[in-house]
Amino acid sequence: MAAVSRRPRVVWSGLAQRCIWLPFRDLAPKVLEILESHGYGGGFIEDMLNPPPSISAAQALVLESLGETIPSFSEALDEILGGGVALGKLIQVCGSPGSGKTQFVLQLCVDVQIPNVIEGLEGEAVIIDTECSFTVSRFREIADGVVRHCRRLAEANNITESIENFTVDSVLNGVHYTSATSFEKFTSLVHCLKSFLETHPRVKLIVIDSFVFPFLSMTNTLERTRRACVIINKLCDLARKHLIAAMRL
């Protein structure tokens, strides 16, 4: 703990020694350089310069009650969740190995694309695979089951033509997949999500499977915890700002 408490004093000492005589126009680049040399990367600096907006508790309650959800196709689970997985939140999926966590989030990646005409979000999903465990054949089976189920619903309500473009291929095209097996790649991807979401407004779900894996190579537990918290806060901000559901396994 002593090393952690001394770190800010080292940073400010460096700022004082190297920036005190600099003209104002040259100050900002030097400050960024010193912060980065002490481990405070671009994401940390960006977060410090752009604090998240605040709202009242009453406003938060109204937004939560009006928020959209992603159905899980499990009646019992949807009832517990208040209609499905809520947008605007970071959600951690827990369970023992083989309990179906990946199956659950892959199901959501299909469910988020259900057409509006049958009360779906008609959105898209992002999968960040850190263990290289994603299999297209497995996902295609889930997509096929959901498409057939939605077609039966459409036929029962005489709206078959309205969902004729909702096919297995359209579901596959509605998922943006990327892999990140190292901490550096994972961090880079998370920081790129902001610009990606701005250019892909239909994305309503981000899945990270698994969140822990990129951090396992870090031996310094304090640093690992700090970096994990930075990324968690980043994901929370993105979920609130863009009204998406972020799922981490």
PDB file of C-alpha atoms in Angstrom:
ATOM      1  CA  MET A   1       0.000   0.000   0.000  1.00  0.00           C
ATOM      2  CA  ALA A   2       2.931   2.367   0.662  1.00  0.00           C
ATOM      3  CA  ALA A   3       4.017   2.188  -2.974  1.00  0.00           C
ATOM      4  CA  VAL A   4       0.492   3.047  -4.115  1.00  0.00           C
ATOM      5  CA  SER A   5       0.185   6.047  -1.776  1.00  0.00           C
ATOM      6  CA  ARG A   6       3.561   7.447  -2.883  1.00  0.00           C
ATOM      7  CA  ARG A   7       2.809   7.225  -6.580  1.00  0.00           C
ATOM      8  CA  PRO A   8       0.756  10.453  -6.911  1.00  0.00           C
ATOM      9  CA  ARG A   9       3.480  12.454  -5.107  1.00  0.00           C
ATOM     10  CA  VAL A  10       6.025  11.113  -7.601  1.00  0.00           C
ATOM     11  CA  VAL A  11       3.792  12.222 -10.472  1.00  0.00           C
ATOM     12  CA  TRP A  12       3.189  15.713  -9.115  1.00  0.00           C
ATOM     13  CA  SER A  13       6.881  16.051  -8.302  1.00  0.00           C
ATOM     14  CA  GLY A  14       7.656  15.256 -11.926  1.00  0.00           C
ATOM     15  CA  LEU A  15       5.108  17.810 -13.072  1.00  0.00           C
ATOM     16  CA  ALA A  16       6.612  20.482 -10.852  1.00  0.00           C
ATOM     17  CA  GLN A  17      10.175  19.811 -11.988  1.00  0.00           C
ATOM     18  CA  ARG A  18       9.481  19.670 -15.708  1.00  0.00           C
ATOM     19  CA  CYS A  19       6.518  21.989 -16.298  1.00  0.00           C
ATOM     20  CA  ILE A  20       6.913  24.967 -13.971  1.00  0.00           C
ATOM     21  CA  TRP A  21       8.773  27.136 -16.509  1.00  0.00           C
ATOM     22  CA  LEU A  22       6.905  26.012 -19.642  1.00  0.00           C
ATOM     23  CA  PRO A  23       4.637  28.427 -21.546  1.00  0.00           C
ATOM     24  CA  PHE A  24       0.939  27.585 -21.248  1.00  0.00           C
ATOM     25  CA  ARG A  25       0.686  26.393 -24.874  1.00  0.00           C
ATOM     26  CA  ASP A  26       3.395  23.786 -24.225  1.00  0.00           C
ATOM     27  CA  LEU A  27       2.079  22.623 -20.862  1.00  0.00           C
ATOM     28  CA  ALA A  28      -0.598  20.104 -21.931  1.00  0.00           C
ATOM     29  CA  PRO A  29       1.665  17.802 -24.008  1.00  0.00           C
ATOM     30  CA  LYS A  30       4.230  17.637 -21.192  1.00  0.00           C
ATOM     31  CA  VAL A  31       1.555  16.833 -18.611  1.00  0.00           C
ATOM     32  CA  LEU A  32       0.253  13.987 -20.774  1.00  0.00           C
ATOM     33  CA  GLU A  33       3.790  12.699 -21.308  1.00  0.00           C
ATOM     34  CA  ILE A  34       4.535  12.621 -17.573  1.00  0.00           C
ATOM     35  CA  LEU A  35       1.224  10.980 -16.681  1.00  0.00           C
ATOM     36  CA  GLU A  36       1.755   8.282 -19.301  1.00  0.00           C
ATOM     37  CA  SER A  37       5.311   7.670 -18.062  1.00  0.00           C
ATOM     38  CA  HIS A  38       3.861   6.829 -14.638  1.00  0.00           C
ATOM     39  CA  GLY A  39       1.302   4.364 -15.994  1.00  0.00           C
ATOM     40  CA  TYR A  40      -1.678   6.650 -16.467  1.00  0.00           C
ATOM     41  CA  GLY A  41      -2.608   5.809 -20.061  1.00  0.00           C
ATOM     42  CA  GLY A  42      -4.704   7.620 -22.613  1.00  0.00           C
ATOM     43  CA  GLY A  43      -7.945   6.054 -21.393  1.00  0.00           C
ATOM     44  CA  PHE A  44      -7.364   7.294 -17.834  1.00  0.00           C
ATOM     45  CA  ILE A  45      -6.563  10.803 -19.061  1.00  0.00           C
ATOM     46  CA  GLU A  46      -9.600  10.865 -21.339  1.00  0.00           C
ATOM     47  CA  ASP A  47     -11.872   9.828 -18.468  1.00  0.00           C
ATOM     48  CA  MET A  48     -10.417  12.558 -16.241  1.00  0.00           C
ATOM     49  CA  LEU A  49     -10.984  15.226 -18.903  1.00  0.00           C
ATOM     50  CA  ASN A  50     -14.515  14.032 -19.715  1.00  0.00           C
ATOM     51  CA  PRO A  51     -16.382  13.212 -16.483  1.00  0.00           C
ATOM     52  CA  PRO A  52     -19.761  11.500 -16.987  1.00  0.00           C
ATOM     53  CA  PRO A  53     -22.921  13.650 -16.755  1.00  0.00           C
ATOM     54  CA  SER A  54     -25.048  13.361 -13.621  1.00  0.00           C
ATOM     55  CA  ILE A  55     -28.797  13.000 -13.179  1.00  0.00           C
ATOM     56  CA  SER A  56     -31.052  12.919 -10.142  1.00  0.00           C
ATOM     57  CA  ALA A  57     -32.213   9.695  -8.506  1.00  0.00           C
ATOM     58  CA  ALA A  58     -35.776  10.491  -9.619  1.00  0.00           C
ATOM     59  CA  GLN A  59     -34.657  10.793 -13.240  1.00  0.00           C
ATOM     60  CA  ALA A  60     -32.735   7.533 -12.957  1.00  0.00           C
ATOM     61  CA  LEU A  61     -35.853   5.777 -11.638  1.00  0.00           C
ATOM     62  CA  VAL A  62     -37.970   7.067 -14.527  1.00  0.00           C
ATOM     63  CA  LEU A  63     -35.368   6.020 -17.097  1.00  0.00           C
ATOM     64  CA  GLU A  64     -35.135   2.565 -15.540  1.00  0.00           C
ATOM     65  CA  SER A  65     -38.906   2.079 -15.598  1.00  0.00           C
ATOM     66  CA  LEU A  66     -39.110   3.154 -19.249  1.00  0.00           C
ATOM     67  CA  GLY A  67     -36.047   1.225 -20.360  1.00  0.00           C
ATOM     68  CA  GLU A  68     -36.120  -1.442 -23.057  1.00  0.00           C
ATOM     69  CA  THR A  69     -35.087  -5.019 -22.392  1.00  0.00           C
ATOM     70  CA  ILE A  70     -33.728  -7.996 -24.313  1.00  0.00           C
ATOM     71  CA  PRO A  71     -35.898 -11.106 -23.774  1.00  0.00           C
ATOM     72  CA  SER A  72     -34.035 -14.246 -22.784  1.00  0.00           C
ATOM     73  CA  PHE A  73     -36.739 -16.692 -23.986  1.00  0.00           C
ATOM     74  CA  SER A  74     -36.865 -18.048 -20.435  1.00  0.00           C
ATOM     75  CA  GLU A  75     -40.150 -16.989 -18.861  1.00  0.00           C
ATOM     76  CA  ALA A  76     -38.900 -17.529 -15.312  1.00  0.00           C
ATOM     77  CA  LEU A  77     -35.669 -15.596 -15.880  1.00  0.00           C
ATOM     78  CA  ASP A  78     -37.409 -12.738 -17.695  1.00  0.00           C
ATOM     79  CA  GLU A  79     -39.812 -12.413 -14.781  1.00  0.00           C
ATOM     80  CA  ILE A  80     -36.906 -12.165 -12.333  1.00  0.00           C
ATOM     81  CA  LEU A  81     -35.169  -9.576 -14.534  1.00  0.00           C
ATOM     82  CA  GLY A  82     -38.319  -7.504 -14.964  1.00  0.00           C
ATOM     83  CA  GLY A  83     -38.986  -8.413 -18.589  1.00  0.00           C
ATOM     84  CA  GLY A  84     -35.505  -9.311 -19.758  1.00  0.00           C
ATOM     85  CA  VAL A  85     -31.947  -7.998 -19.736  1.00  0.00           C
ATOM     86  CA  ALA A  86     -32.114  -4.230 -19.228  1.00  0.00           C
ATOM     87  CA  LEU A  87     -30.296  -1.792 -21.495  1.00  0.00           C
ATOM     88  CA  GLY A  88     -28.017   0.844 -20.026  1.00  0.00           C
ATOM     89  CA  LYS A  89     -26.288  -1.480 -17.581  1.00  0.00           C
ATOM     90  CA  LEU A  90     -23.179  -3.608 -17.175  1.00  0.00           C
ATOM     91  CA  ILE A  91     -24.201  -7.100 -16.090  1.00  0.00           C
ATOM     92  CA  GLN A  92     -21.947  -9.869 -14.822  1.00  0.00           C
ATOM     93  CA  VAL A  93     -22.975 -13.430 -15.649  1.00  0.00           C
ATOM     94  CA  CYS A  94     -21.771 -15.865 -12.987  1.00  0.00           C
ATOM     95  CA  GLY A  95     -21.799 -19.637 -12.802  1.00  0.00           C
ATOM     96  CA  SER A  96     -19.649 -22.730 -12.553  1.00  0.00           C
ATOM     97  CA  PRO A  97     -17.860 -24.090 -15.656  1.00  0.00           C
ATOM     98  CA  GLY A  98     -20.321 -25.785 -17.993  1.00  0.00           C
ATOM     99  CA  SER A  99     -23.366 -24.129 -16.420  1.00  0.00           C
ATOM    100  CA  GLY A 100     -24.433 -22.472 -19.684  1.00  0.00           C
ATOM    101  CA  LYS A 101     -23.095 -18.918 -19.368  1.00  0.00           C
ATOM    102  CA  THR A 102     -21.834 -18.758 -22.947  1.00  0.00           C
ATOM    103  CA  GLN A 103     -25.021 -20.393 -24.225  1.00  0.00           C
ATOM    104  CA  PHE A 104     -27.050 -17.728 -22.434  1.00  0.00           C
ATOM    105  CA  VAL A 105     -25.198 -14.741 -23.901  1.00  0.00           C
ATOM    106  CA  LEU A 106     -25.189 -16.260 -27.399  1.00  0.00           C
ATOM    107  CA  GLN A 107     -28.942 -16.607 -27.070  1.00  0.00           C
ATOM    108  CA  LEU A 108     -29.132 -12.910 -26.203  1.00  0.00           C
ATOM    109  CA  CYS A 109     -27.017 -12.050 -29.275  1.00  0.00           C
ATOM    110  CA  VAL A 110     -29.818 -13.549 -31.362  1.00  0.00           C
ATOM    111  CA  ASP A 111     -32.716 -12.258 -29.261  1.00  0.00           C
ATOM    112  CA  VAL A 112     -31.524  -8.654 -29.537  1.00  0.00           C
ATOM    113  CA  GLN A 113     -32.098  -8.888 -33.309  1.00  0.00           C
ATOM    114  CA  ILE A 114     -35.763  -9.915 -33.143  1.00  0.00           C
ATOM    115  CA  PRO A 115     -37.818  -7.554 -35.372  1.00  0.00           C
ATOM    116  CA  ASN A 116     -39.791  -4.669 -33.889  1.00  0.00           C
ATOM    117  CA  VAL A 117     -43.031  -6.005 -35.314  1.00  0.00           C
ATOM    118  CA  ILE A 118     -42.950  -8.871 -32.802  1.00  0.00           C
ATOM    119  CA  GLU A 119     -41.801  -6.626 -29.952  1.00  0.00           C
ATOM    120  CA  GLY A 120     -38.068  -7.058 -30.462  1.00  0.00           C
ATOM    121  CA  LEU A 121     -35.324  -4.435 -30.520  1.00  0.00           C
ATOM    122  CA  GLU A 122     -34.177  -5.221 -34.082  1.00  0.00           C
ATOM    123  CA  GLY A 123     -30.639  -4.400 -32.995  1.00  0.00           C
ATOM    124  CA  GLU A 124     -27.155  -5.832 -33.378  1.00  0.00           C
ATOM    125  CA  ALA A 125     -24.572  -7.367 -31.052  1.00  0.00           C
ATOM    126  CA  VAL A 126     -20.819  -7.226 -30.454  1.00  0.00           C
ATOM    127  CA  ILE A 127     -18.879 -10.258 -29.215  1.00  0.00           C
ATOM    128  CA  ILE A 128     -15.399  -9.767 -27.738  1.00  0.00           C
ATOM    129  CA  ASP A 129     -13.901 -13.242 -27.451  1.00  0.00           C
ATOM    130  CA  THR A 130     -10.838 -13.399 -25.197  1.00  0.00           C
ATOM    131  CA  GLU A 131     -10.539 -17.198 -25.073  1.00  0.00           C
ATOM    132  CA  CYS A 132     -11.123 -17.986 -28.769  1.00  0.00           C
ATOM    133  CA  SER A 133     -14.052 -20.181 -27.718  1.00  0.00           C
ATOM    134  CA  PHE A 134     -16.681 -18.816 -30.124  1.00  0.00           C
ATOM    135  CA  THR A 135     -17.976 -21.343 -32.667  1.00  0.00           C
ATOM    136  CA  VAL A 136     -20.109 -20.206 -35.588  1.00  0.00           C
ATOM    137  CA  SER A 137     -21.867 -23.572 -35.944  1.00  0.00           C
ATOM    138  CA  ARG A 138     -23.084 -23.407 -32.352  1.00  0.00           C
ATOM    139  CA  PHE A 139     -24.323 -19.854 -32.829  1.00  0.00           C
ATOM    140  CA  ARG A 140     -26.035 -20.780 -36.094  1.00  0.00           C
ATOM    141  CA  GLU A 141     -28.033 -23.508 -34.329  1.00  0.00           C
ATOM    142  CA  ILE A 142     -29.300 -20.975 -31.786  1.00  0.00           C
ATOM    143  CA  ALA A 143     -30.156 -18.510 -34.549  1.00  0.00           C
ATOM    144  CA  ASP A 144     -32.054 -21.170 -36.483  1.00  0.00           C
ATOM    145  CA  GLY A 145     -34.179 -22.004 -33.444  1.00  0.00           C
ATOM    146  CA  VAL A 146     -35.053 -18.365 -32.765  1.00  0.00           C
ATOM    147  CA  VAL A 147     -35.873 -17.627 -36.422  1.00  0.00           C
ATOM    148  CA  ARG A 148     -38.221 -20.617 -36.609  1.00  0.00           C
ATOM    149  CA  HIS A 149     -39.896 -19.586 -33.347  1.00  0.00           C
ATOM    150  CA  CYS A 150     -40.405 -16.016 -34.587  1.00  0.00           C
ATOM    151  CA  ARG A 151     -41.862 -17.265 -37.867  1.00  0.00           C
ATOM    152  CA  ARG A 152     -44.422 -19.322 -35.956  1.00  0.00           C
ATOM    153  CA  LEU A 153     -45.381 -16.209 -33.969  1.00  0.00           C
ATOM    154  CA  ALA A 154     -45.670 -14.193 -37.173  1.00  0.00           C
ATOM    155  CA  GLU A 155     -47.855 -16.817 -38.825  1.00  0.00           C
ATOM    156  CA  ALA A 156     -50.154 -16.904 -35.808  1.00  0.00           C
ATOM    157  CA  ASN A 157     -50.597 -13.122 -36.066  1.00  0.00           C
ATOM    158  CA  ASN A 158     -50.734 -12.935 -39.882  1.00  0.00           C
ATOM    159  CA  ILE A 159     -47.600 -10.800 -40.170  1.00  0.00           C
ATOM    160  CA  THR A 160     -45.307 -13.267 -41.929  1.00  0.00           C
ATOM    161  CA  GLU A 161     -44.343 -10.783 -44.644  1.00  0.00           C
ATOM    162  CA  SER A 162     -43.134  -8.301 -42.012  1.00  0.00           C
ATOM    163  CA  ILE A 163     -40.334 -10.608 -40.851  1.00  0.00           C
ATOM    164  CA  GLU A 164     -39.343 -12.243 -44.135  1.00  0.00           C
ATOM    165  CA  ASN A 165     -35.931 -10.525 -43.915  1.00  0.00           C
ATOM    166  CA  PHE A 166     -35.304 -12.023 -40.464  1.00  0.00           C
ATOM    167  CA  THR A 167     -33.279 -15.083 -41.446  1.00  0.00           C
ATOM    168  CA  VAL A 168     -30.374 -17.077 -40.070  1.00  0.00           C
ATOM    169  CA  ASP A 169     -28.028 -15.258 -42.435  1.00  0.00           C
ATOM    170  CA  SER A 170     -29.316 -11.853 -41.324  1.00  0.00           C
ATOM    171  CA  VAL A 171     -28.709 -12.860 -37.699  1.00  0.00           C
ATOM    172  CA  LEU A 172     -25.138 -13.888 -38.497  1.00  0.00           C
ATOM    173  CA  ASN A 173     -24.581 -10.564 -40.262  1.00  0.00           C
ATOM    174  CA  GLY A 174     -25.955  -8.739 -37.217  1.00  0.00           C
ATOM    175  CA  VAL A 175     -23.118  -9.897 -34.950  1.00  0.00           C
ATOM    176  CA  HIS A 176     -19.783  -8.057 -34.911  1.00  0.00           C
ATOM    177  CA  TYR A 177     -17.144 -10.528 -33.704  1.00  0.00           C
ATOM    178  CA  THR A 178     -13.592  -9.789 -32.603  1.00  0.00           C
ATOM    179  CA  SER A 179     -11.000 -11.628 -30.519  1.00  0.00           C
ATOM    180  CA  ALA A 180      -8.557 -10.218 -27.979  1.00  0.00           C
ATOM    181  CA  THR A 181      -6.367 -12.763 -26.224  1.00  0.00           C
ATOM    182  CA  SER A 182      -3.948 -10.312 -24.586  1.00  0.00           C
ATOM    183  CA  PHE A 183      -4.506  -7.504 -22.114  1.00  0.00           C
ATOM    184  CA  GLU A 184      -3.142  -4.917 -24.555  1.00  0.00           C
ATOM    185  CA  LYS A 185      -5.523  -5.946 -27.336  1.00  0.00           C
ATOM    186  CA  PHE A 186      -8.444  -6.145 -24.925  1.00  0.00           C
ATOM    187  CA  THR A 187      -7.793  -2.660 -23.544  1.00  0.00           C
ATOM    188  CA  SER A 188      -7.439  -1.262 -27.049  1.00  0.00           C
ATOM    189  CA  LEU A 189     -10.751  -2.792 -28.106  1.00  0.00           C
ATOM    190  CA  VAL A 190     -12.602  -1.416 -25.095  1.00  0.00           C
ATOM    191  CA  HIS A 191     -11.306   2.088 -25.745  1.00  0.00           C
ATOM    192  CA  CYS A 192     -12.314   1.789 -29.425  1.00  0.00           C
ATOM    193  CA  LEU A 193     -15.892   0.859 -28.519  1.00  0.00           C
ATOM    194  CA  LYS A 194     -16.951   4.488 -28.105  1.00  0.00           C
ATOM    195  CA  SER A 195     -16.259   5.421 -31.724  1.00  0.00           C
ATOM    196  CA  PHE A 196     -17.592   2.061 -32.937  1.00  0.00           C
ATOM    197  CA  LEU A 197     -20.929   2.562 -31.176  1.00  0.00           C
ATOM    198  CA  GLU A 198     -21.235   6.067 -32.588  1.00  0.00           C
ATOM    199  CA  THR A 199     -20.962   4.677 -36.124  1.00  0.00           C
ATOM    200  CA  HIS A 200     -23.093   1.581 -35.402  1.00  0.00           C
ATOM    201  CA  PRO A 201     -26.184   2.904 -33.572  1.00  0.00           C
ATOM    202  CA  ARG A 202     -28.077  -0.375 -33.983  1.00  0.00           C
ATOM    203  CA  VAL A 203     -25.749  -2.176 -31.567  1.00  0.00           C
ATOM    204  CA  LYS A 204     -27.695  -2.874 -28.366  1.00  0.00           C
ATOM    205  CA  LEU A 205     -25.600  -5.624 -26.778  1.00  0.00           C
ATOM    206  CA  ILE A 206     -21.912  -6.150 -26.034  1.00  0.00           C
ATOM    207  CA  VAL A 207     -20.711  -9.543 -24.799  1.00  0.00           C
ATOM    208  CA  ILE A 208     -17.252 -10.113 -23.299  1.00  0.00           C
ATOM    209  CA  ASP A 209     -16.335 -13.780 -22.889  1.00  0.00           C
ATOM    210  CA  SER A 210     -14.432 -13.850 -20.694  1.00  0.00           C
ATOM    211  CA  PHE A 211     -13.640 -10.610 -18.889  1.00  0.00           C
ATOM    212  CA  VAL A 212     -11.112 -12.185 -16.511  1.00  0.00           C
ATOM    213  CA  PHE A 213      -8.914 -14.008 -19.026  1.00  0.00           C
ATOM    214  CA  PRO A 214      -6.872 -10.993 -20.321  1.00  0.00           C
ATOM    215  CA  PHE A 215      -5.840 -10.131 -16.746  1.00  0.00           C
ATOM    216  CA  LEU A 216      -4.528 -13.565 -15.748  1.00  0.00           C
ATOM    217  CA  SER A 217      -1.006 -12.857 -16.993  1.00  0.00           C
ATOM    218  CA  MET A 218      -0.632  -9.857 -14.657  1.00  0.00           C
ATOM    219  CA  THR A 219       1.243 -10.789 -11.475  1.00  0.00           C
ATOM    220  CA  ASN A 220       0.771  -7.473  -9.658  1.00  0.00           C
ATOM    221  CA  THR A 221      -2.651  -7.931  -8.065  1.00  0.00           C
ATOM    222  CA  LEU A 222      -3.068  -4.259  -7.119  1.00  0.00           C
ATOM    223  CA  GLU A 223      -2.307  -3.122 -10.655  1.00  0.00           C
ATOM    224  CA  ARG A 224      -4.573  -5.826 -12.054  1.00  0.00           C
ATOM    225  CA  THR A 225      -7.444  -4.657  -9.872  1.00  0.00           C
ATOM    226  CA  ARG A 226      -6.886  -1.017 -10.809  1.00  0.00           C
ATOM    227  CA  ARG A 227      -6.844  -1.720 -14.534  1.00  0.00           C
ATOM    228  CA  ALA A 228      -9.922  -3.953 -14.282  1.00  0.00           C
ATOM    229  CA  CYS A 229     -11.807  -1.199 -12.446  1.00  0.00           C
ATOM    230  CA  VAL A 230     -10.869   1.338 -15.135  1.00  0.00           C
ATOM    231  CA  ILE A 231     -12.279  -0.921 -17.852  1.00  0.00           C
ATOM    232  CA  ILE A 232     -15.407  -1.718 -15.826  1.00  0.00           C
ATOM    233  CA  ASN A 233     -16.091   1.997 -15.352  1.00  0.00           C
ATOM    234  CA  LYS A 234     -15.545   2.550 -19.073  1.00  0.00           C
ATOM    235  CA  LEU A 235     -18.064  -0.152 -19.942  1.00  0.00           C
ATOM    236  CA  CYS A 236     -20.601   1.256 -17.474  1.00  0.00           C
ATOM    237  CA  ASP A 237     -20.298   4.706 -19.047  1.00  0.00           C
ATOM    238  CA  LEU A 238     -20.734   3.280 -22.544  1.00  0.00           C
ATOM    239  CA  ALA A 239     -23.778   1.266 -21.472  1.00  0.00           C
ATOM    240  CA  ARG A 240     -25.484   4.317 -19.967  1.00  0.00           C
ATOM    241  CA  LYS A 241     -24.600   6.751 -22.743  1.00  0.00           C
ATOM    242  CA  HIS A 242     -25.530   4.492 -25.670  1.00  0.00           C
ATOM    243  CA  LEU A 243     -28.343   2.574 -23.913  1.00  0.00           C
ATOM    244  CA  ILE A 244     -26.847  -0.838 -24.512  1.00  0.00           C
ATOM    245  CA  ALA A 245     -26.528  -3.948 -22.380  1.00  0.00           C
ATOM    246  CA  ALA A 246     -22.932  -4.937 -21.642  1.00  0.00           C
ATOM    247  CA  MET A 247     -22.490  -8.530 -20.470  1.00  0.00           C
ATOM    248  CA  ARG A 248     -19.259  -9.827 -18.943  1.00  0.00           C
ATOM    249  CA  LEU A 249     -18.591 -13.460 -18.132  1.00  0.00           C
TER     250      LEU A 249
END
